[in-house]
XYZ file of C-alpha atoms in Angstrom:
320
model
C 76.998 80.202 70.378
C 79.085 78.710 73.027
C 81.317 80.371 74.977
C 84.608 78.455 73.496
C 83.494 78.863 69.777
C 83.357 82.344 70.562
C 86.743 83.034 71.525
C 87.963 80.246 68.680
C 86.510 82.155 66.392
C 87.461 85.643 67.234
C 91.135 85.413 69.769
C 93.253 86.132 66.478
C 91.713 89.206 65.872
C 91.383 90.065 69.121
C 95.408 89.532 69.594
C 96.022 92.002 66.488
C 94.338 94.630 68.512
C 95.996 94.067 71.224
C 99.131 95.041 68.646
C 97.552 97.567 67.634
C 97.442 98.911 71.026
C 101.256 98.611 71.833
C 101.886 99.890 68.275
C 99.212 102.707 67.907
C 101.515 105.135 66.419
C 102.192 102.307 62.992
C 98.345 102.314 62.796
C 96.054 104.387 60.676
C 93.612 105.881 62.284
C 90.857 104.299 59.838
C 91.884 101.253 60.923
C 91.672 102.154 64.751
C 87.553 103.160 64.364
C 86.955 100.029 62.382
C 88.831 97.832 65.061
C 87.288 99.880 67.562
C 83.661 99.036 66.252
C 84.298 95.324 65.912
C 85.360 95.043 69.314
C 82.838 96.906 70.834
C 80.538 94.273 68.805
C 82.111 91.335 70.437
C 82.086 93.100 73.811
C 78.393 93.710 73.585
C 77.662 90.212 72.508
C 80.084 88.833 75.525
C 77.846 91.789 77.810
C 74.719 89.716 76.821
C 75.502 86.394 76.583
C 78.398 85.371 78.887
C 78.321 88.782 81.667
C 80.136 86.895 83.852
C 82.876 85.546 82.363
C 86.902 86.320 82.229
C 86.308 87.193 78.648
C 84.027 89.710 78.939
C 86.056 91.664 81.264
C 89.336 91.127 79.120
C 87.412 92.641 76.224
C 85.817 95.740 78.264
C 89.813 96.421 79.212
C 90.919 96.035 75.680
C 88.215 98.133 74.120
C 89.107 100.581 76.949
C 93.078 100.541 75.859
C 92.078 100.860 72.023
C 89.196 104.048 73.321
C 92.296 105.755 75.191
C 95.174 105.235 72.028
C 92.062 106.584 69.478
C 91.428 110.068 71.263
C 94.584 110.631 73.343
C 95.352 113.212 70.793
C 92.147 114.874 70.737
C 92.036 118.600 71.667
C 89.829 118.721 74.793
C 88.269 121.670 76.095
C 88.212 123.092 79.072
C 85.669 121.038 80.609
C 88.398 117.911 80.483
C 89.960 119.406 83.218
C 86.598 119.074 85.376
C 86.018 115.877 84.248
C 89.515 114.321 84.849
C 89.087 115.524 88.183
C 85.344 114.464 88.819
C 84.982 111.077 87.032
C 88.221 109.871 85.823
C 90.337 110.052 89.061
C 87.467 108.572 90.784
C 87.032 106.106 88.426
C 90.214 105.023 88.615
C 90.391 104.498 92.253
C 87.672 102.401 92.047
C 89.250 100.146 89.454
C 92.316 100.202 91.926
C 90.433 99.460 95.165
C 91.902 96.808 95.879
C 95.282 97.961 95.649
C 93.772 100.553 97.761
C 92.548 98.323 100.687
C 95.901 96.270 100.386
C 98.012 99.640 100.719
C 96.025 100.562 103.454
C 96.240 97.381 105.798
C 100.322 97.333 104.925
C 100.145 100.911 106.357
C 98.428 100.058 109.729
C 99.767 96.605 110.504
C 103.401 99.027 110.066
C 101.764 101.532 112.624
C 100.954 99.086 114.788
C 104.454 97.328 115.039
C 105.912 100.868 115.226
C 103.525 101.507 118.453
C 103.835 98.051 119.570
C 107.899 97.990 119.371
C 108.187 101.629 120.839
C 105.987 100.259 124.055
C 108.378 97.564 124.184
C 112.016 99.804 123.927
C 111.058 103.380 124.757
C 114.822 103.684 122.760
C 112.808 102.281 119.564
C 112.390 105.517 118.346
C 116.118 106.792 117.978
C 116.116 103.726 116.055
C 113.733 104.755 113.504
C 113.938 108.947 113.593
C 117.497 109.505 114.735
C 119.155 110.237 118.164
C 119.240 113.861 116.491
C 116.150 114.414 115.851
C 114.695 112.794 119.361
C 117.398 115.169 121.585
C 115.440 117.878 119.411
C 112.328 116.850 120.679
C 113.584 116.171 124.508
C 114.497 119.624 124.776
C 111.480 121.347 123.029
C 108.883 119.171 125.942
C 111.628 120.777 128.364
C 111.124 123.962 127.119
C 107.547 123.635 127.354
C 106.938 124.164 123.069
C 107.121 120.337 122.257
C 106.135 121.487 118.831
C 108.360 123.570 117.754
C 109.624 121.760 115.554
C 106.786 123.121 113.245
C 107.511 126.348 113.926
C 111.236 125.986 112.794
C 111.187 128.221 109.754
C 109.585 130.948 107.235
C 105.477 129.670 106.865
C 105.924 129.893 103.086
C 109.866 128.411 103.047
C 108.133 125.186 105.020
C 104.931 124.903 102.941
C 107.018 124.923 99.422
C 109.623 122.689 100.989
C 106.982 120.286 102.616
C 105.040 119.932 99.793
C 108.073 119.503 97.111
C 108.956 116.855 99.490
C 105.927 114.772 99.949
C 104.999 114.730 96.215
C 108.974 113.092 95.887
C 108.178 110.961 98.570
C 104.457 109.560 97.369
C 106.303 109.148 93.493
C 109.059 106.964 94.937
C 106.965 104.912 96.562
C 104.459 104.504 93.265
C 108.298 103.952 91.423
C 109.233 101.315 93.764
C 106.491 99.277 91.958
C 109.107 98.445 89.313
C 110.648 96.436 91.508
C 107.196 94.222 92.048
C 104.606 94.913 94.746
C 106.870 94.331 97.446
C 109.031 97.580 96.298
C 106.123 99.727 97.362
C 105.138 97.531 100.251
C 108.436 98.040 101.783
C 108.474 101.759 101.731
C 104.664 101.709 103.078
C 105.809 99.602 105.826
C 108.949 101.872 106.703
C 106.631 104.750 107.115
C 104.033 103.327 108.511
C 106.514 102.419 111.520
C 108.012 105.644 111.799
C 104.486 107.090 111.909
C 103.411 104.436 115.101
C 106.863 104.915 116.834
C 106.461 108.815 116.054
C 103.518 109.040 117.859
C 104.089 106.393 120.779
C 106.807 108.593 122.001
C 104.734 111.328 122.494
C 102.230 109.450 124.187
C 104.816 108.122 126.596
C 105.857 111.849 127.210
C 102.227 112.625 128.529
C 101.769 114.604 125.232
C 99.347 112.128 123.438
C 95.901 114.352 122.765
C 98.381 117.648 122.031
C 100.480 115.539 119.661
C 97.499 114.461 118.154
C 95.923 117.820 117.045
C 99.079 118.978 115.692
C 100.835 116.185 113.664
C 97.317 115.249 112.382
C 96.093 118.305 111.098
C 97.691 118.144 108.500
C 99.183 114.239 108.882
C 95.323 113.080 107.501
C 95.854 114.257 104.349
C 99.465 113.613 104.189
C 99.581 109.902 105.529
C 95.947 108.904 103.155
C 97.835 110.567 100.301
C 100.931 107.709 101.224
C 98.490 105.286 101.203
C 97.068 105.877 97.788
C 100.316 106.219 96.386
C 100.889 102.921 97.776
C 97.935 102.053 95.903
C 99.102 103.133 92.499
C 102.179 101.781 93.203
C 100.784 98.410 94.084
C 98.909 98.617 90.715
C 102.067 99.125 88.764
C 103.907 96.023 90.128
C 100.607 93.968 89.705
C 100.612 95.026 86.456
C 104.094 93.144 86.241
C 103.272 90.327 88.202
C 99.766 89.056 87.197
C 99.320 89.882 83.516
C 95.937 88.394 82.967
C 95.022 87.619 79.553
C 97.317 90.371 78.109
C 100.988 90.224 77.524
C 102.925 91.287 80.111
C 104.336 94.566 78.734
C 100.765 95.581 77.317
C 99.598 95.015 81.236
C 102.553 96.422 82.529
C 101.988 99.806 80.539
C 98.281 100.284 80.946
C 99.289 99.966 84.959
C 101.628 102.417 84.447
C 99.271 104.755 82.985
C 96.545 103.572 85.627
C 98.921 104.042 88.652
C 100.581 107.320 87.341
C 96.758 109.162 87.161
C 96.288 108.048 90.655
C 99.588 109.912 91.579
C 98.264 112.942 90.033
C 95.617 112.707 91.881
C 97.186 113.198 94.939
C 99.343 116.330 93.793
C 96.641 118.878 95.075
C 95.783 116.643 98.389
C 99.900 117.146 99.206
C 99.825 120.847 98.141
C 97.049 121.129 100.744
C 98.607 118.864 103.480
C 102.194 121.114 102.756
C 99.955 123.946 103.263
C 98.356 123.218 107.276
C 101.527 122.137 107.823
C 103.317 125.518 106.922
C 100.704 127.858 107.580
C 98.118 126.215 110.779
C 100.090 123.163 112.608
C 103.180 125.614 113.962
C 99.567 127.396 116.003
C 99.150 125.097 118.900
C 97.259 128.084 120.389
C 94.593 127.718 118.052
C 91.057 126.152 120.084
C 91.392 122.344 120.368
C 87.831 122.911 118.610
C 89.554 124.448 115.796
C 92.055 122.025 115.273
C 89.537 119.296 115.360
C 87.221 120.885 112.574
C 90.273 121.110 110.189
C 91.066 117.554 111.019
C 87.297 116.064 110.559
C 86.801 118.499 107.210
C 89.992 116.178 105.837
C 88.434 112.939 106.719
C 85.411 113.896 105.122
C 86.928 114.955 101.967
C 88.798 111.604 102.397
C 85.789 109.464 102.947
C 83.721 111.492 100.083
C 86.616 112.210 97.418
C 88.399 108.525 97.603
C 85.251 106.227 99.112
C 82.009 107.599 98.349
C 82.520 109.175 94.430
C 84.417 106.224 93.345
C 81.950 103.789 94.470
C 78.899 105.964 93.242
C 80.589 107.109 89.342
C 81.265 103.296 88.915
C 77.449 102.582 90.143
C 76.425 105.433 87.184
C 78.883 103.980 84.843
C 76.735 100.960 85.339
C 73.647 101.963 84.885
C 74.225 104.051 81.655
């Protein structure tokens, strides 16, 4: 059969379950499994025949959408909670990589105007932190403790009041996708050059390497966790944008539900950044060697957790 006959023949049903998707609740549950069967029919048939084409993937998502409405109200066990954590966030990072890589380059081409503009007006930076906050600074280098401005307050007080803030910070900027991509772009960007700027001015105070060690210690986890918010946030207003072969509230919803798993995902990687910040980055008298362990331990959890699993659990996925 050719490929044309096969989606004349079949797009009407296909388009009821896509209603029966966006209006799972109206739908027996009988009626779910038998749709659910049929599709997966068609899907293996497309698998076989046509494994390249557009309408092989749409039906893989749809049959995905019409798996998720069948058994979101199954009771899982306990093991769920390992497996949300050990295949379906990965998963779902990989399906998102994209959004990933295009988060990521916003993020350091906004470093790099920060750093660039800050080399160019050494006043950049009361621009973009505050004359307030750079005074601050000032007189902690003059006082010889220019980081004491992580040593401001109780260890637990700063940890609960970092992290409550970062986890506010990384769902406003998966929010902004509402507004289209360039919602989330813009807050990526605006951090991104507060984060080059930030750390320019301590370069030009002679305090580069000792800057370094202490904003990222905890700043790896902290700024990748921004960056895959980004992501989901970029997969939200995609979602809007580019529809695909669904209709655009159906795409705009499964993004939603895409992007906001991502966020969760990065709940525990902000409790641990809040964490080094409260507890470890106030001890600049810890070993340099120290400092530098916590900080390559992060970007190995980064590049294992959020590069390696993703690409190997879709490779498995594949396979079975």
């Amino acid at each position: 059969m050719k490929e044309v006959t096969f989606i004349r023949q079949n797009i009407e049903k296909w388009r009821d379950v896509e209603l029966m998707v966006e209006n799972s609740v109206e739908t027996a549950p009988d009626v779910q499994a038998d749709a659910y069967i049929d599709l997966t029919s068609d899907l293996a048939y497309a698998q076989t025949h046509f494994p390249q084409s557009r309408i092989t993937l749409y039906l893989n998502n749809l049959a995905s959408a019409l798996h998720n409405q069948i058994y979101r109200n199954k009771r899982e066990s306990i093991s769920r909670l390992v497996t949300f954590w050990t295949q379906e966030i990965p998963q779902t990072i990989w399906e998102a990589r994209h959004a990933l890589m295009a988060s990521f380059i916003i993020f350091v081409i906004s470093v790099t105007i920060g750093f660039v503009s800050q080399l160019g007006d050494d006043s950049f930076a009361r621009l973009i932190l505050g004359d307030q906050y750079v005074d601050m600074t000032l007189d902690n280098i003059a006082k010889g403790e220019p980081m004491a401005v992580y040593d401001s307050g109780a260890e637990t007080e700063m940890f609960l009041g970092i992290t409550w803030n970062n986890v506010k910070v990384s769902f406003m900027v998966f929010v902004m996708g509402v507004f289209t991509s360039l919602g989330t772009g813009f807050l990526l960007f605006q951090n991104g050059v507060m984060v080059g700027s930030f750390q320019t001015f301590f370069f030009q105070q002679g305090l580069g390497f000792e800057s370094m060690l202490a904003i990222w210690l905890h700043g790896t986890l902290e700024i990748w966790a921004i960056i895959v918010s980004g992501a989901a946030g970029i997969t939200l207003g995609n979602g809007w944008l580019m529809p695909g072969t669904y209709g655009r509230l159906t795409s705009f919803m499964m993004a939603a539900r895409r992007g906001l798993k991502i966020i969760v995902g990065t709940v525990p990687v902000f409790v641990m950044a809040g964490f080094i910040e409260g507890f470890a980055t106030r001890h600049t008298e810890w070993p340099t060697w120290l400092r530098l362990t916590i900080i390559g331990a992060s970007a190995l959890f980064i590049g294992y957790y959020y590069l390696y699993l993703p690409y190997f659990r879709n490779h498995a996925r594949q396979k079975q």
